[in-house]
């Protein structure tokens, strides 16, 4: 399943397009088509949505050379044809139409949208200047939409937002046998999640570095799909990835470059760890962090008596709180940025969480803490999610 080829594009003269469609179906389709378009573009033509009507169906497409979206809906087509109009304007109109069938037609070199007593006229954009959508042909696999969305939500938060180093602004997808691994890092933390993957090609392994924002939006789009088909198109100048389900397809250009080998940073075993209630730790962190200045860290002291959180803050404000924690191993003190910790804790999706403490060769420099799910106080989780966070140097 991929993006179907559209017929040769007609010029603005000598053709007509006219169809009637359910309002909600039309609004959802236009909203999907424009969802991944940038708010601003240097080429106005790329802000358009192509509407193609033929043989009882309407196909809506958008493409800005990096991301494309295409969906196909059933409609009562009276006249076949293709037009290009402003995408966001059409989406705004479609979302506010009254509860009645939508009539879409070309009248006097304008696109007319009628619904009930409402009527809108939109200027045409030149179809012949619009870029051709990418052709999808490559290694594919299937995975459940809800598991895909859950995994992306857990991992994408750790991707860098600094465009200075584009390679770490993406999420690395790695397929191996029956497993799909998602990895992201911003140098301060690493998030990894593995999910089941049904390969439908002969390729044993494949990788794709996908922009984190695009992947996050795509995962939300397909979160309710029973199965999502993923196609990785390698080779050539434009390597890309495609996600398809429910007559919808999204493609994204891949980020070029070598993703850092951060998975090797995860320890195989850790003997020193603490188990806490996830919600209690998140709330305590938020409270104690109220007195911190921006980007400052909290001190976490783990002992047999529990976990103590401390914020030195400014001269006028300090905070401290203690919560229950079950410690295995030695007493440990680490200094962590609260938001980075909360990001990892929020992605665990379990009532309890395990924070494991790794060692370094330098006694004065703490090793990264490993955050994983915990089914109960005594039983580790099984969701294959790991979050590695580098502590700050201990506050003195």
CSV table of C-alpha atoms in Angstrom, one decimal:
chain,number,residue,atom,x,y,z
A,1,UNK,CA,0.0,0.0,0.0
A,2,UNK,CA,1.5,3.3,-1.0
A,3,UNK,CA,0.7,6.6,-2.7
A,4,UNK,CA,-1.2,5.9,-5.9
A,5,UNK,CA,0.0,7.7,-9.1
A,6,UNK,CA,-2.1,10.5,-10.2
A,7,UNK,CA,-2.9,10.9,-13.9
A,8,UNK,CA,-1.2,13.5,-16.1
A,9,UNK,CA,-2.0,16.9,-14.8
A,10,UNK,CA,-4.4,19.0,-16.8
A,11,UNK,CA,-3.9,22.7,-17.3
A,12,UNK,CA,-6.3,25.1,-15.6
A,13,UNK,CA,-8.3,25.5,-18.8
A,14,UNK,CA,-10.3,22.8,-20.6
A,15,UNK,CA,-11.3,20.7,-17.6
A,16,UNK,CA,-13.9,20.7,-14.9
A,17,UNK,CA,-14.1,19.2,-11.4
A,18,UNK,CA,-17.3,18.7,-9.5
A,19,UNK,CA,-18.2,16.3,-6.6
A,20,UNK,CA,-20.4,16.0,-3.5
A,21,UNK,CA,-19.1,14.6,-0.3
A,22,UNK,CA,-20.0,14.1,3.4
A,23,UNK,CA,-19.0,17.2,5.4
A,24,UNK,CA,-17.2,15.3,8.2
A,25,UNK,CA,-15.3,13.0,5.9
A,26,UNK,CA,-14.2,16.0,3.8
A,27,UNK,CA,-13.1,18.0,6.8
A,28,UNK,CA,-11.1,15.1,8.3
A,29,UNK,CA,-9.4,14.5,4.9
A,30,UNK,CA,-8.4,18.1,4.4
A,31,UNK,CA,-7.2,18.4,8.0
A,32,UNK,CA,-5.0,15.3,7.5
A,33,UNK,CA,-3.6,16.6,4.2
A,34,UNK,CA,-2.4,19.9,5.8
A,35,UNK,CA,-1.4,18.7,9.2
A,36,UNK,CA,2.3,18.2,8.4
A,37,UNK,CA,2.7,21.3,6.2
A,38,UNK,CA,4.9,24.0,7.6
A,39,UNK,CA,3.2,27.2,8.9
A,40,UNK,CA,5.5,29.2,6.5
A,41,UNK,CA,7.2,28.2,3.3
A,42,UNK,CA,9.5,30.1,1.0
A,43,UNK,CA,7.5,28.7,-2.0
A,44,UNK,CA,3.8,29.6,-1.8
A,45,UNK,CA,2.9,26.8,-4.2
A,46,UNK,CA,4.0,24.3,-1.5
A,47,UNK,CA,1.2,25.6,0.8
A,48,UNK,CA,-1.4,24.1,-1.5
A,49,UNK,CA,-3.5,21.0,-1.4
A,50,UNK,CA,-4.1,19.1,-4.6
A,51,UNK,CA,-7.7,17.8,-5.0
A,52,UNK,CA,-8.2,15.1,-7.6
A,53,UNK,CA,-11.7,13.7,-8.3
A,54,UNK,CA,-12.2,10.6,-10.4
A,55,UNK,CA,-14.4,7.5,-10.5
A,56,UNK,CA,-16.3,7.9,-7.2
A,57,UNK,CA,-13.3,9.0,-5.1
A,58,UNK,CA,-11.4,12.1,-4.2
A,59,UNK,CA,-7.7,12.2,-3.4
A,60,UNK,CA,-6.2,15.0,-1.4
A,61,UNK,CA,-2.4,15.5,-1.4
A,62,UNK,CA,0.2,17.8,0.0
A,63,UNK,CA,4.0,17.9,-0.4
A,64,UNK,CA,6.7,20.4,0.6
A,65,UNK,CA,9.7,18.3,-0.7
A,66,UNK,CA,10.4,16.9,2.8
A,67,UNK,CA,7.0,15.6,3.9
A,68,UNK,CA,4.0,14.5,1.9
A,69,UNK,CA,0.5,13.4,2.9
A,70,UNK,CA,-2.2,11.8,0.8
A,71,UNK,CA,-5.6,10.4,1.6
A,72,UNK,CA,-8.5,9.0,-0.5
A,73,UNK,CA,-12.2,9.4,0.3
A,74,UNK,CA,-15.4,8.2,-1.3
A,75,UNK,CA,-17.5,10.9,-3.0
A,76,UNK,CA,-20.2,11.4,-5.6
A,77,UNK,CA,-18.1,12.6,-8.5
A,78,UNK,CA,-20.0,14.3,-11.3
A,79,UNK,CA,-16.9,15.6,-13.2
A,80,UNK,CA,-13.3,14.3,-13.0
A,81,UNK,CA,-10.5,16.8,-12.6
A,82,UNK,CA,-7.6,18.2,-10.5
A,83,UNK,CA,-7.3,21.5,-8.8
A,84,UNK,CA,-4.7,23.1,-6.4
A,85,UNK,CA,-5.9,25.5,-3.7
A,86,UNK,CA,-4.6,27.0,-0.4
A,87,UNK,CA,-4.4,24.1,2.0
A,88,UNK,CA,-4.8,25.9,5.4
A,89,UNK,CA,-7.6,28.1,4.0
A,90,UNK,CA,-9.5,25.0,2.8
A,91,UNK,CA,-8.9,23.3,6.1
A,92,UNK,CA,-10.2,26.3,8.0
A,93,UNK,CA,-13.3,26.4,5.8
A,94,UNK,CA,-14.0,22.7,6.0
A,95,UNK,CA,-13.8,22.6,9.8
A,96,UNK,CA,-16.5,25.3,10.1
A,97,UNK,CA,-19.0,24.2,7.5
A,98,UNK,CA,-22.6,23.7,8.6
A,99,UNK,CA,-24.1,20.2,8.9
A,100,UNK,CA,-24.9,19.5,5.3
A,101,UNK,CA,-23.3,17.7,2.3
A,102,UNK,CA,-20.4,19.6,0.7
A,103,UNK,CA,-20.5,20.5,-3.0
A,104,UNK,CA,-17.1,21.2,-4.5
A,105,UNK,CA,-16.8,22.5,-8.0
A,106,UNK,CA,-14.8,24.7,-10.5
A,107,UNK,CA,-16.8,27.8,-11.5
A,108,UNK,CA,-15.4,30.7,-13.6
A,109,UNK,CA,-11.8,29.7,-12.8
A,110,UNK,CA,-12.5,29.7,-9.1
A,111,UNK,CA,-13.0,26.7,-6.8
A,112,UNK,CA,-16.5,27.0,-5.1
A,113,UNK,CA,-17.3,25.2,-1.9
A,114,UNK,CA,-21.0,25.1,-1.0
A,115,UNK,CA,-22.5,23.6,2.2
A,116,UNK,CA,-26.0,24.5,3.2
A,117,UNK,CA,-26.4,28.2,2.8
A,118,UNK,CA,-22.6,28.8,3.0
A,119,UNK,CA,-20.6,29.5,-0.1
A,120,UNK,CA,-16.9,30.1,-0.5
A,121,UNK,CA,-14.8,30.9,-3.6
A,122,UNK,CA,-11.1,30.1,-3.6
A,123,UNK,CA,-8.4,31.2,-6.1
A,124,UNK,CA,-6.7,28.4,-8.1
A,125,UNK,CA,-3.0,27.7,-7.8
A,126,UNK,CA,-1.0,26.5,-10.8
A,127,UNK,CA,-1.3,22.7,-10.8
A,128,UNK,CA,1.5,22.3,-13.4
A,129,UNK,CA,4.0,24.0,-11.0
A,130,UNK,CA,3.3,21.6,-8.1
A,131,UNK,CA,6.0,18.9,-7.4
A,132,UNK,CA,5.3,15.2,-8.1
A,133,UNK,CA,4.7,13.2,-5.0
A,134,UNK,CA,7.4,10.6,-4.2
A,135,UNK,CA,7.1,7.0,-5.4
A,136,UNK,CA,7.1,4.4,-2.6
A,137,UNK,CA,9.0,1.2,-3.3
A,138,UNK,CA,11.2,-0.4,-0.7
A,139,UNK,CA,11.5,-2.7,2.4
A,140,UNK,CA,8.3,-2.9,4.3
A,141,UNK,CA,6.9,-4.1,7.6
A,142,UNK,CA,3.7,-4.0,9.7
A,143,UNK,CA,3.1,-3.0,13.3
A,144,UNK,CA,0.0,-2.1,15.4
A,145,UNK,CA,-0.9,1.6,15.3
A,146,UNK,CA,-1.4,1.9,19.1
A,147,UNK,CA,1.9,0.3,19.9
A,148,UNK,CA,3.6,2.5,17.3
A,149,UNK,CA,2.2,5.7,18.7
A,150,UNK,CA,3.0,4.6,22.3
A,151,UNK,CA,6.6,3.8,21.4
A,152,UNK,CA,7.2,7.1,19.5
A,153,UNK,CA,5.7,9.1,22.4
A,154,UNK,CA,8.1,7.4,24.8
A,155,UNK,CA,11.2,8.0,22.7
A,156,UNK,CA,10.8,11.2,20.7
A,157,UNK,CA,10.9,13.4,23.9
A,158,UNK,CA,14.7,12.6,24.1
A,159,UNK,CA,15.5,13.9,20.6
A,160,UNK,CA,17.4,17.1,20.4
A,161,UNK,CA,15.7,20.4,19.5
A,162,UNK,CA,18.9,22.0,18.4
A,163,UNK,CA,19.2,22.2,14.6
A,164,UNK,CA,22.9,22.8,14.9
A,165,UNK,CA,23.4,19.0,14.9
A,166,UNK,CA,20.6,17.7,12.7
A,167,UNK,CA,21.5,14.1,13.1
A,168,UNK,CA,20.3,14.0,16.7
A,169,UNK,CA,17.0,15.9,16.0
A,170,UNK,CA,15.7,12.6,14.7
A,171,UNK,CA,14.6,9.2,16.0
A,172,UNK,CA,16.6,6.3,14.7
A,173,UNK,CA,14.4,3.3,13.6
A,174,UNK,CA,16.2,0.0,13.4
A,175,UNK,CA,14.6,-3.2,12.2
A,176,UNK,CA,16.0,-6.6,13.1
A,177,UNK,CA,14.1,-9.8,12.5
A,178,UNK,CA,10.8,-9.4,14.4
A,179,UNK,CA,11.7,-6.3,16.3
A,180,UNK,CA,11.6,-2.6,15.6
A,181,UNK,CA,13.8,-0.4,17.8
A,182,UNK,CA,13.4,3.3,18.3
A,183,UNK,CA,16.3,5.4,19.6
A,184,UNK,CA,16.6,9.1,20.4
A,185,UNK,CA,19.2,11.3,22.2
A,186,UNK,CA,20.1,14.9,22.8
A,187,UNK,CA,23.5,14.0,24.3
A,188,UNK,CA,22.2,14.4,27.9
A,189,UNK,CA,19.8,11.4,27.7
A,190,UNK,CA,19.0,8.4,25.6
A,191,UNK,CA,15.6,6.8,25.2
A,192,UNK,CA,15.1,3.3,23.6
A,193,UNK,CA,11.9,1.4,23.0
A,194,UNK,CA,11.5,-2.0,21.2
A,195,UNK,CA,8.2,-3.2,19.7
A,196,UNK,CA,7.1,-6.2,17.7
A,197,UNK,CA,7.6,-5.9,13.9
A,198,UNK,CA,6.3,-8.1,11.1
A,199,UNK,CA,8.6,-7.8,8.2
A,200,UNK,CA,7.0,-8.2,4.7
A,201,UNK,CA,10.3,-8.0,2.8
A,202,UNK,CA,13.4,-10.1,2.5
A,203,UNK,CA,15.6,-7.5,4.2
A,204,UNK,CA,16.9,-8.7,7.6
A,205,UNK,CA,17.8,-5.3,8.8
A,206,UNK,CA,17.1,-1.7,7.9
A,207,UNK,CA,17.6,1.7,9.5
A,208,UNK,CA,15.9,5.1,9.0
A,209,UNK,CA,16.6,8.4,10.8
A,210,UNK,CA,13.3,10.2,10.9
A,211,UNK,CA,12.8,13.8,12.0
A,212,UNK,CA,11.3,13.6,15.5
A,213,UNK,CA,8.5,16.1,15.0
A,214,UNK,CA,7.3,14.5,11.8
A,215,UNK,CA,7.4,11.0,13.4
A,216,UNK,CA,5.5,12.2,16.5
A,217,UNK,CA,2.7,13.8,14.3
A,218,UNK,CA,2.6,10.7,12.1
A,219,UNK,CA,2.3,8.4,15.1
A,220,UNK,CA,-0.7,10.4,16.4
A,221,UNK,CA,-2.4,10.2,13.0
A,222,UNK,CA,-2.2,6.4,12.9
A,223,UNK,CA,-2.6,5.7,16.7
A,224,UNK,CA,-6.1,4.2,16.1
A,225,UNK,CA,-5.1,2.1,13.0
A,226,UNK,CA,-5.1,-1.7,13.5
A,227,UNK,CA,-2.0,-2.0,11.4
A,228,UNK,CA,0.5,0.6,10.0
A,229,UNK,CA,2.6,-0.3,7.0
A,230,UNK,CA,6.1,1.1,7.1
A,231,UNK,CA,8.2,1.3,4.0
A,232,UNK,CA,11.9,2.4,4.0
A,233,UNK,CA,13.1,3.6,0.6
A,234,UNK,CA,16.9,3.5,0.5
A,235,UNK,CA,19.4,4.4,-2.1
A,236,UNK,CA,19.4,7.4,-4.4
A,237,UNK,CA,19.5,11.0,-3.5
A,238,UNK,CA,16.2,11.1,-1.7
A,239,UNK,CA,16.0,8.4,0.9
A,240,UNK,CA,12.6,8.4,2.7
A,241,UNK,CA,10.2,6.5,4.8
A,242,UNK,CA,6.4,6.0,4.3
A,243,UNK,CA,3.7,5.2,6.7
A,244,UNK,CA,0.4,3.9,5.4
A,245,UNK,CA,-3.0,2.9,6.9
A,246,UNK,CA,-6.7,3.4,6.3
A,247,UNK,CA,-6.3,5.0,2.8
A,248,UNK,CA,-3.8,7.5,4.3
A,249,UNK,CA,-0.1,7.8,3.5
A,250,UNK,CA,2.6,10.0,5.0
A,251,UNK,CA,6.1,10.2,3.7
A,252,UNK,CA,9.2,11.9,5.2
A,253,UNK,CA,12.6,12.6,3.9
A,254,UNK,CA,15.2,10.9,6.1
A,255,UNK,CA,18.0,12.8,7.9
A,256,UNK,CA,21.4,12.2,6.4
A,257,UNK,CA,24.3,11.3,8.6
A,258,UNK,CA,25.4,8.7,11.1
A,259,UNK,CA,23.4,8.4,14.3
A,260,UNK,CA,25.7,8.1,17.3
A,261,UNK,CA,26.0,4.5,18.7
A,262,UNK,CA,24.3,5.4,22.0
A,263,UNK,CA,22.7,2.0,22.6
A,264,UNK,CA,26.1,0.7,23.7
A,265,UNK,CA,25.9,3.2,26.7
A,266,UNK,CA,23.3,1.1,28.4
A,267,UNK,CA,24.7,-1.3,31.1
A,268,UNK,CA,23.9,-5.0,30.8
A,269,UNK,CA,23.3,-5.3,34.6
A,270,UNK,CA,23.0,-2.9,37.5
A,271,UNK,CA,23.1,-4.0,41.1
A,272,UNK,CA,22.4,-0.6,42.8
A,273,UNK,CA,18.9,0.7,42.3
A,274,UNK,CA,15.8,2.2,43.9
A,275,UNK,CA,12.1,1.5,43.3
A,276,UNK,CA,9.5,4.2,43.9
A,277,UNK,CA,5.9,5.0,43.1
A,278,UNK,CA,6.1,6.8,39.7
A,279,UNK,CA,3.4,9.4,40.3
A,280,UNK,CA,4.7,10.3,43.8
A,281,UNK,CA,8.2,10.9,42.4
A,282,UNK,CA,6.9,13.1,39.6
A,283,UNK,CA,4.8,15.2,41.9
A,284,UNK,CA,7.5,15.6,44.5
A,285,UNK,CA,10.0,16.6,41.8
A,286,UNK,CA,7.5,19.3,40.5
A,287,UNK,CA,7.0,20.7,44.0
A,288,UNK,CA,10.6,20.9,45.0
A,289,UNK,CA,11.7,22.3,41.7
A,290,UNK,CA,9.4,25.3,42.2
A,291,UNK,CA,12.3,27.2,43.9
A,292,UNK,CA,14.9,26.4,41.3
A,293,UNK,CA,16.3,28.8,38.9
A,294,UNK,CA,16.1,27.9,35.2
A,295,UNK,CA,18.2,24.8,34.1
A,296,UNK,CA,19.3,24.2,37.7
A,297,UNK,CA,19.3,20.6,39.1
A,298,UNK,CA,17.7,18.9,42.1
A,299,UNK,CA,19.7,16.7,44.5
A,300,UNK,CA,18.3,13.2,45.0
A,301,UNK,CA,19.6,11.3,48.0
A,302,UNK,CA,18.7,7.6,48.1
A,303,UNK,CA,19.1,5.8,51.4
A,304,UNK,CA,17.5,2.9,53.3
A,305,UNK,CA,15.1,5.4,54.8
A,306,UNK,CA,13.8,6.6,51.5
A,307,UNK,CA,14.4,9.3,48.9
A,308,UNK,CA,15.1,13.0,49.8
A,309,UNK,CA,14.8,15.7,47.2
A,310,UNK,CA,16.5,19.0,47.8
A,311,UNK,CA,16.6,22.3,45.9
A,312,UNK,CA,19.0,24.9,47.1
A,313,UNK,CA,17.5,27.5,44.8
A,314,UNK,CA,18.3,31.2,45.6
A,315,UNK,CA,19.1,32.8,49.0
A,316,UNK,CA,15.4,33.5,49.4
A,317,UNK,CA,14.0,30.0,48.6
A,318,UNK,CA,14.9,26.4,49.4
A,319,UNK,CA,12.8,23.2,49.3
A,320,UNK,CA,13.1,19.6,50.5
A,321,UNK,CA,10.8,16.6,50.5
A,322,UNK,CA,11.1,12.9,51.4
A,323,UNK,CA,9.1,10.1,49.8
A,324,UNK,CA,9.1,6.3,50.1
A,325,UNK,CA,11.8,4.4,48.2
A,326,UNK,CA,13.1,0.8,48.4
A,327,UNK,CA,16.8,0.8,47.9
A,328,UNK,CA,18.9,-2.1,46.8
A,329,UNK,CA,22.7,-1.5,47.2
A,330,UNK,CA,24.6,1.5,48.5
A,331,UNK,CA,23.3,4.9,49.5
A,332,UNK,CA,23.5,7.1,46.4
A,333,UNK,CA,23.4,10.9,45.7
A,334,UNK,CA,22.8,12.2,42.2
A,335,UNK,CA,21.9,15.6,40.8
A,336,UNK,CA,19.4,15.6,38.0
A,337,UNK,CA,17.6,18.2,35.9
A,338,UNK,CA,13.9,17.9,37.0
A,339,UNK,CA,12.3,18.2,33.6
A,340,UNK,CA,14.6,15.6,32.0
A,341,UNK,CA,13.8,13.2,34.9
A,342,UNK,CA,10.0,13.9,34.6
A,343,UNK,CA,10.2,13.2,30.8
A,344,UNK,CA,11.6,9.8,31.5
A,345,UNK,CA,9.2,9.0,34.4
A,346,UNK,CA,6.2,10.1,32.4
A,347,UNK,CA,7.2,7.7,29.6
A,348,UNK,CA,7.5,4.7,31.9
A,349,UNK,CA,3.7,4.0,31.9
A,350,UNK,CA,3.8,1.9,35.1
A,351,UNK,CA,2.7,2.4,38.7
A,352,UNK,CA,6.3,1.9,39.9
A,353,UNK,CA,9.6,2.9,38.5
A,354,UNK,CA,13.2,1.6,38.9
A,355,UNK,CA,16.1,4.1,38.9
A,356,UNK,CA,19.4,2.2,38.6
A,357,UNK,CA,22.8,3.8,39.3
A,358,UNK,CA,25.8,3.1,37.1
A,359,UNK,CA,29.4,3.5,38.0
A,360,UNK,CA,32.3,5.3,36.3
A,361,UNK,CA,36.0,5.1,36.7
A,362,UNK,CA,36.0,8.5,38.3
A,363,UNK,CA,34.7,8.4,41.9
A,364,UNK,CA,33.9,12.1,41.7
A,365,UNK,CA,31.8,11.8,38.6
A,366,UNK,CA,28.5,9.9,38.9
A,367,UNK,CA,27.5,7.5,36.1
A,368,UNK,CA,24.2,7.8,34.2
A,369,UNK,CA,21.0,6.7,35.9
A,370,UNK,CA,18.8,4.1,34.1
A,371,UNK,CA,15.1,4.5,34.3
A,372,UNK,CA,12.9,1.5,33.5
A,373,UNK,CA,9.4,0.3,34.3
A,374,UNK,CA,8.5,-1.7,37.4
A,375,UNK,CA,5.3,-3.8,37.5
A,376,UNK,CA,5.4,-3.8,41.3
A,377,UNK,CA,7.8,-3.0,44.1
A,378,UNK,CA,9.4,-6.3,43.6
A,379,UNK,CA,8.9,-7.1,39.9
A,380,UNK,CA,10.6,-5.4,36.9
A,381,UNK,CA,8.4,-4.3,34.0
A,382,UNK,CA,8.4,-5.9,30.6
A,383,UNK,CA,7.7,-3.1,28.1
A,384,UNK,CA,11.2,-2.9,26.7
A,385,UNK,CA,11.5,0.8,27.5
A,386,UNK,CA,14.8,2.3,28.8
A,387,UNK,CA,15.8,5.9,29.5
A,388,UNK,CA,19.4,6.8,30.4
A,389,UNK,CA,20.0,10.2,32.0
A,390,UNK,CA,23.3,11.8,32.7
A,391,UNK,CA,23.5,13.5,36.1
A,392,UNK,CA,25.0,16.9,36.7
A,393,UNK,CA,28.1,17.1,38.9
A,394,UNK,CA,26.9,16.9,42.5
A,395,UNK,CA,26.1,20.2,44.1
A,396,UNK,CA,28.5,21.2,46.8
